Structure formats: structure tokens, C-alpha cells
Amino acid sequence: MQTDAEIRRFEGELPALRLGRDHSLPVPLHAVNQLSTGLKRRLYRVLIPPALLTRFGINPIAWENKADDLLVTLEADAGSHIARLTCRHAPDAVDPFFFLELSDNVFNGIDVDLLLLSDPDSPRYGVDRDEEGQNTLFGTVARNLPEEERAMAAGLAPAQVRGGLRAAREVLLGLDLFCLLLGHPAYYLEPLTYVAAWLFERHGCSYISGRRFMQAIDEAFRPGGALHATLDGSTPFRQPDQWRTVRGRAWAIHDGVLAAIGRSWNDVRMVRRAGYDAGIRTAPDAGY
């Protein structure tokens, strides 16, 4: 039995301890964030694939390299409903190779707000800043057209500043485990781009909203469709053969072609049930 002093010492952990008595009750991030720093790190550690850390010489437990530089940071303050994990391959690295932001939602579920996987050894393209140096917010408020054209020619998708790490499946499996540990059977995602939605499909996610929209995009990009007609070569991002690939379609969508069907890229919300593959393919014939 705990003494009053012990209870006071762990006062910040009591919400999570109470929830832990009923294994069927989902634990929100807000409760996890009440835990001590050590306990939080133990739980959030499962979100980063160990092989991804060791690839860059980072100890998966200590989060440090051989020079004792701390290269993984966790932002999960007590009282917050948000958790952020940031991994850099070197202390002076500008861009993280891994970034994940999670948050509680109003339905006592967990949202994946943002997931970034970026190869620090690949060339960088400045699509995140406009020509005046202002943040483009992934191209949603401004664009850097010369850099976007270079990125597209190099095989990148919209919003990518570097090539990817091909580790999305491992990260989603880590999210599966994390959510199951907390009693959540699923988690929710809002894909930033058409490519992201397509990739999440192939990693087992299904749609809460936007499935018909994705199917309509696929149909409209086929020959004779309204989006196919926009691929007229009028910009570097609207070339005639782009309808054949998801990446090509994504650049055209980024360039505003959805206006041809009276839409914009929004209202797509997805869910992944831990351990399940929904088997959805809204663009079955399109390659990456």
C-alpha cells in the first residue's frame, strides 16, 4: 500500500495509473504525458524502429550516438494532449530524418498529425521555402516553382525535401504496437498529399472519409476524364503521361488541377486498425 508521501510523489502519474486498472479502457496521450520522463520514454520508444536509429549510429535505448550526443528528442509535456518525436542523424542537422506528431482527438482516439521520413544522405530540394525564404507550409500557402521542378525531376513527391527512407511500414507497425499498449484498437491519419493517401492504403489503412473522392480522382485522370484533360503541358507539373503514376498525379494535384472537378485536396481522413489490412486500392492500375 502506498504511503501519502509516495502518492504525492507520483501525483502526476495517478491519471495513467487509474486508467491502467482497466485494461479495456483506452489511455489518452494526455495521461501518458503525466508520467515521469523515464516512463514516457519507455512507452514512446516503440514508435521509432530500432533499425532506423542504428542505421544512423544511434543507440535505440539511450537515443545517443557514440559521442554521447542526444539525437532523439521527445516533446510530451505534462498537461499536453500532443507528443512529438524528432530524430536527427547529427547534432547540427537542419532536417530530421524522422518526425512524428500524435495528438488526442475528441473521440478518445489518437491522431497521426504528421509523419515525415527523410533520407539525410540524399540531395535536398528547397520546396519548403519560397524564393524570399518564407515557409511554404508544404506548398499550401506558397510555392517555390524552380525547386519543385527539380524535386519532381529527381523522383520526389510533393512536400518532400529529400528522398524517403522506405520505412513507413515499420513505423506503422510501431504505431500499431503503441496504440495496442494503450488500449486503442486503431489510430487516425489525415494524408498530406495524394501520394500519402495511396501509400497509407498499401499499408492497410481504410477511409473514414474521402474514399469516393479518391476513386473519383482515379477515374478523372484516365483518358477522357476531366483531370486527364488538364495534363496539357501548360506547366512542368501537367505533362501528358503523368496520369499513369501516383507521383505524377500528385504533382498535378499540387499544381491545382482538382479545380477542374470543383474540388481541392481536403476532407480525406483515414484509419488503420492495428494488425489489419483493409485491402483498399483506389488506383489499382497506377504505379508509383
Coordinates of C-alpha atoms in Angstrom, one line a residue:
M1 CA 0.0 0.0 0.0
Q2 CA 1.4 3.4 -0.9
T3 CA 2.0 6.0 1.7
D4 CA 0.7 9.5 1.4
A5 CA 4.2 10.7 0.6
E6 CA 4.5 8.2 -2.2
I7 CA 1.1 9.2 -3.6
R8 CA 2.1 12.8 -3.6
R9 CA 5.4 12.0 -5.2
F10 CA 3.6 10.2 -8.1
E11 CA 0.7 12.6 -8.2
G12 CA 1.3 13.5 -11.8
E13 CA 1.2 9.8 -12.7
L14 CA -2.1 9.0 -11.0
P15 CA -4.4 9.5 -14.0
A16 CA -2.5 6.9 -16.0
L17 CA -2.3 4.6 -13.0
R18 CA -6.1 4.7 -12.6
L19 CA -6.6 4.0 -16.3
G20 CA -4.2 1.1 -16.0
R21 CA -6.5 -0.7 -13.7
D22 CA -9.0 -1.4 -16.6
H23 CA -7.1 -2.8 -19.5
S24 CA -10.1 -2.3 -21.8
L25 CA -10.2 1.5 -21.3
P26 CA -8.1 3.4 -23.9
V27 CA -5.4 5.6 -22.3
P28 CA -5.1 9.0 -23.9
L29 CA -1.8 10.7 -24.6
H30 CA -2.7 13.3 -22.0
A31 CA -2.5 10.6 -19.4
V32 CA 0.8 9.2 -20.7
N33 CA 2.3 12.7 -20.7
Q34 CA 1.6 12.8 -16.9
L35 CA 4.2 10.1 -16.3
S36 CA 7.8 10.6 -15.4
T37 CA 10.3 11.3 -18.1
G38 CA 11.7 7.8 -17.9
L39 CA 8.3 6.1 -18.2
K40 CA 7.3 8.3 -21.1
R41 CA 10.5 7.5 -22.9
R42 CA 9.9 3.7 -22.4
L43 CA 6.4 4.0 -23.9
Y44 CA 7.2 6.4 -26.8
R45 CA 10.3 4.5 -27.7
V46 CA 8.3 1.8 -29.5
L47 CA 7.3 4.4 -32.1
I48 CA 10.8 4.6 -33.7
P49 CA 12.0 1.5 -35.5
P50 CA 15.3 0.4 -33.8
A51 CA 16.8 -0.4 -37.2
L52 CA 16.2 3.1 -38.3
L53 CA 18.1 4.5 -35.4
T54 CA 21.0 2.1 -35.6
R55 CA 21.3 2.9 -39.3
F56 CA 22.5 6.3 -38.2
G57 CA 24.6 5.1 -35.3
I58 CA 22.0 6.0 -32.6
N59 CA 21.5 3.8 -29.6
P60 CA 17.8 2.8 -29.6
I61 CA 17.6 3.0 -25.8
A62 CA 19.8 6.0 -24.9
W63 CA 18.9 7.9 -28.1
E64 CA 22.6 9.0 -28.3
N65 CA 25.4 8.4 -30.8
K66 CA 28.9 7.1 -29.8
A67 CA 29.9 10.7 -28.9
D68 CA 27.0 10.9 -26.4
D69 CA 25.1 13.4 -28.5
L70 CA 21.4 13.2 -27.8
L71 CA 19.9 12.9 -31.3
V72 CA 16.3 12.0 -30.5
T73 CA 14.0 14.5 -28.7
L74 CA 10.6 13.8 -27.2
E75 CA 8.1 16.6 -26.6
A76 CA 5.4 15.3 -24.3
D77 CA 4.8 17.9 -21.6
A78 CA 2.6 17.1 -18.6
G79 CA -0.9 18.6 -19.4
S80 CA -0.4 18.3 -23.1
H81 CA -2.5 16.2 -25.5
I82 CA 0.3 16.1 -28.0
A83 CA 3.5 14.1 -28.4
R84 CA 6.3 14.8 -30.9
L85 CA 9.4 12.7 -31.6
T86 CA 12.2 14.2 -33.7
C87 CA 15.3 12.3 -34.8
R88 CA 18.4 13.8 -36.4
H89 CA 21.4 11.9 -37.7
A90 CA 23.9 14.5 -36.5
P91 CA 23.7 17.3 -33.8
D92 CA 23.9 20.1 -36.4
A93 CA 21.5 18.5 -38.9
V94 CA 18.9 21.0 -40.2
D95 CA 16.3 18.4 -41.2
P96 CA 15.2 15.5 -39.0
F97 CA 15.2 12.1 -40.7
F98 CA 12.2 11.1 -38.6
F99 CA 9.4 13.3 -37.3
L100 CA 6.1 12.1 -35.8
E101 CA 3.4 14.1 -34.1
L102 CA 0.5 12.4 -32.4
S103 CA -2.5 14.0 -30.6
D104 CA -5.6 13.0 -28.7
N105 CA -8.8 13.6 -30.6
V106 CA -12.3 14.4 -29.2
F107 CA -13.4 10.7 -29.6
N108 CA -10.7 9.5 -27.1
G109 CA -8.7 8.3 -30.1
I110 CA -5.2 9.0 -31.3
D111 CA -4.5 11.1 -34.5
V112 CA -1.3 10.9 -36.5
D113 CA -0.9 14.6 -37.3
L114 CA 2.3 14.4 -39.2
L115 CA 4.8 11.7 -40.2
L116 CA 8.0 12.6 -42.0
L117 CA 10.7 10.2 -43.1
S118 CA 13.6 11.8 -45.0
D119 CA 17.0 10.4 -46.1
P120 CA 19.6 12.8 -44.8
D121 CA 22.2 11.4 -47.3
S122 CA 20.1 12.3 -50.3
P123 CA 20.1 15.7 -52.1
R124 CA 18.0 18.5 -50.6
Y125 CA 15.4 20.5 -52.5
G126 CA 14.2 23.8 -51.1
V127 CA 10.5 23.3 -51.7
D128 CA 9.8 24.2 -48.0
R129 CA 10.8 27.8 -48.6
D130 CA 9.7 30.3 -51.3
E131 CA 12.2 32.4 -53.2
E132 CA 12.0 35.0 -50.5
G133 CA 12.9 32.4 -47.8
Q134 CA 9.4 32.2 -46.3
N135 CA 7.9 28.9 -45.1
T136 CA 5.7 27.4 -47.8
L137 CA 4.0 25.0 -45.3
F138 CA 4.5 22.1 -47.6
G139 CA 3.4 24.2 -50.6
T140 CA 0.0 25.0 -49.2
V141 CA 0.5 28.8 -48.7
A142 CA 3.3 29.5 -51.2
R143 CA 5.4 27.6 -53.7
N144 CA 9.0 27.5 -54.9
L145 CA 8.4 26.5 -58.5
P146 CA 12.1 26.1 -59.6
E147 CA 12.8 23.8 -56.6
E148 CA 9.6 21.9 -57.1
E149 CA 10.5 21.3 -60.7
R150 CA 13.9 20.0 -59.6
A151 CA 12.4 17.8 -56.9
M152 CA 9.9 16.3 -59.4
A153 CA 12.6 15.6 -61.9
A154 CA 14.6 13.8 -59.2
G155 CA 11.7 11.5 -58.4
L156 CA 10.3 13.1 -55.3
A157 CA 6.7 13.7 -54.5
P158 CA 5.1 17.0 -53.4
A159 CA 6.1 18.1 -49.9
Q160 CA 9.3 16.1 -49.9
V161 CA 12.6 18.0 -49.4
R162 CA 14.7 14.8 -49.7
G163 CA 14.2 11.2 -50.8
G164 CA 12.3 8.9 -48.4
L165 CA 13.7 6.2 -46.2
R166 CA 11.3 3.4 -47.2
A167 CA 10.4 2.8 -43.6
A168 CA 6.7 3.6 -43.5
R169 CA 5.6 0.0 -42.9
E170 CA 7.9 -0.3 -39.9
V171 CA 6.8 3.0 -38.4
L172 CA 3.1 2.0 -38.8
L173 CA 3.8 -1.3 -37.1
G174 CA 5.3 0.6 -34.3
L175 CA 2.2 2.7 -34.1
D176 CA 0.1 -0.4 -34.0
L177 CA 2.1 -1.7 -31.0
F178 CA 2.0 1.7 -29.2
C179 CA -1.8 2.0 -29.7
L180 CA -2.4 -1.6 -28.5
L181 CA -0.3 -1.0 -25.4
L182 CA -2.6 2.0 -24.6
G183 CA -5.8 0.0 -25.4
H184 CA -6.5 1.7 -28.7
P185 CA -7.7 -0.7 -31.5
A186 CA -7.0 1.9 -34.2
Y187 CA -5.5 5.3 -35.0
Y188 CA -6.4 8.0 -37.4
L189 CA -4.5 9.8 -40.2
E190 CA -5.0 12.8 -42.5
P191 CA -2.8 12.3 -45.5
L192 CA -1.0 15.5 -46.5
T193 CA -0.9 14.6 -50.2
Y194 CA -2.4 12.2 -52.7
V195 CA 0.8 10.1 -52.6
A196 CA 0.5 9.8 -48.8
A197 CA -3.1 8.5 -49.1
W198 CA -2.1 6.0 -51.7
L199 CA 0.8 4.8 -49.5
F200 CA -1.4 4.5 -46.4
E201 CA -3.8 2.4 -48.5
R202 CA -1.0 0.0 -49.3
H203 CA -0.1 -0.2 -45.6
G204 CA -3.5 -1.4 -44.7
C205 CA -5.4 1.8 -43.9
S206 CA -9.0 2.4 -44.8
Y207 CA -11.1 5.6 -45.2
I208 CA -13.4 7.4 -42.7
S209 CA -14.0 10.0 -45.4
G210 CA -12.6 10.5 -48.9
R211 CA -12.7 7.1 -50.4
R212 CA -15.2 8.1 -53.1
F213 CA -13.1 11.2 -53.7
M214 CA -10.0 9.1 -54.3
Q215 CA -11.9 6.9 -56.7
A216 CA -13.3 9.9 -58.5
I217 CA -9.7 11.2 -58.9
D218 CA -8.6 7.9 -60.4
E219 CA -11.5 7.9 -62.9
A220 CA -11.0 11.6 -63.8
F221 CA -7.3 11.0 -64.5
R222 CA -8.0 8.2 -67.0
P223 CA -8.2 9.1 -70.7
G224 CA -11.4 11.0 -71.4
G225 CA -11.6 12.3 -67.8
A226 CA -11.7 15.9 -66.7
L227 CA -8.3 15.7 -64.9
H228 CA -6.7 13.9 -67.8
A229 CA -7.6 16.9 -70.0
T230 CA -5.7 19.2 -67.7
L231 CA -2.4 17.4 -68.5
D232 CA -1.8 19.6 -71.4
G233 CA 1.8 20.6 -70.9
S234 CA 0.9 24.1 -69.8
T235 CA 3.2 23.8 -66.8
P236 CA 6.0 21.4 -65.9
F237 CA 3.6 19.7 -63.5
R238 CA 1.0 18.9 -66.1
Q239 CA 2.6 16.6 -68.6
P240 CA 0.5 14.3 -70.7
D241 CA 1.8 11.0 -69.2
Q242 CA 1.5 12.0 -65.6
W243 CA -1.8 10.3 -65.2
R244 CA -0.1 6.9 -65.3
T245 CA 1.6 7.3 -61.9
V246 CA 0.5 8.3 -58.5
R247 CA 3.5 10.6 -58.1
G248 CA 2.7 12.3 -61.5
R249 CA -1.0 12.7 -60.4
A250 CA 0.1 14.1 -57.1
W251 CA 2.2 16.8 -58.7
A252 CA -0.7 17.8 -61.0
I253 CA -3.0 17.9 -57.9
H254 CA -0.4 20.1 -56.2
D255 CA -0.5 22.3 -59.2
G256 CA -4.2 22.9 -58.8
V257 CA -5.8 20.6 -61.4
L258 CA -8.6 19.5 -59.0
A259 CA -10.3 22.7 -59.7
A260 CA -11.4 21.1 -63.0
I261 CA -13.7 18.8 -60.9
G262 CA -14.6 21.5 -58.5
R263 CA -12.5 20.2 -55.6
S264 CA -9.4 20.8 -53.7
W265 CA -7.2 18.4 -51.6
N266 CA -9.1 18.1 -48.3
D267 CA -11.6 16.0 -46.4
V268 CA -9.6 12.8 -46.7
R269 CA -9.4 11.1 -43.3
M270 CA -8.1 7.6 -42.8
V271 CA -7.9 5.0 -40.1
R272 CA -5.6 2.0 -39.5
R273 CA -6.8 -0.9 -37.4
A274 CA -3.8 -2.3 -35.6
G275 CA -2.8 -5.6 -37.2
Y276 CA -5.3 -5.4 -40.1
D277 CA -5.0 -4.8 -43.8
A278 CA -8.2 -3.2 -45.2
G279 CA -7.2 -4.2 -48.7
I280 CA -8.4 -0.9 -50.3
R281 CA -6.9 0.2 -53.7
T282 CA -8.5 3.3 -55.1
A283 CA -6.0 3.5 -58.0
P284 CA -5.3 -0.2 -58.7
D285 CA -3.6 0.3 -62.1
A286 CA -1.4 3.3 -61.3
G287 CA 2.2 2.7 -60.4
Y288 CA 4.1 4.9 -58.0

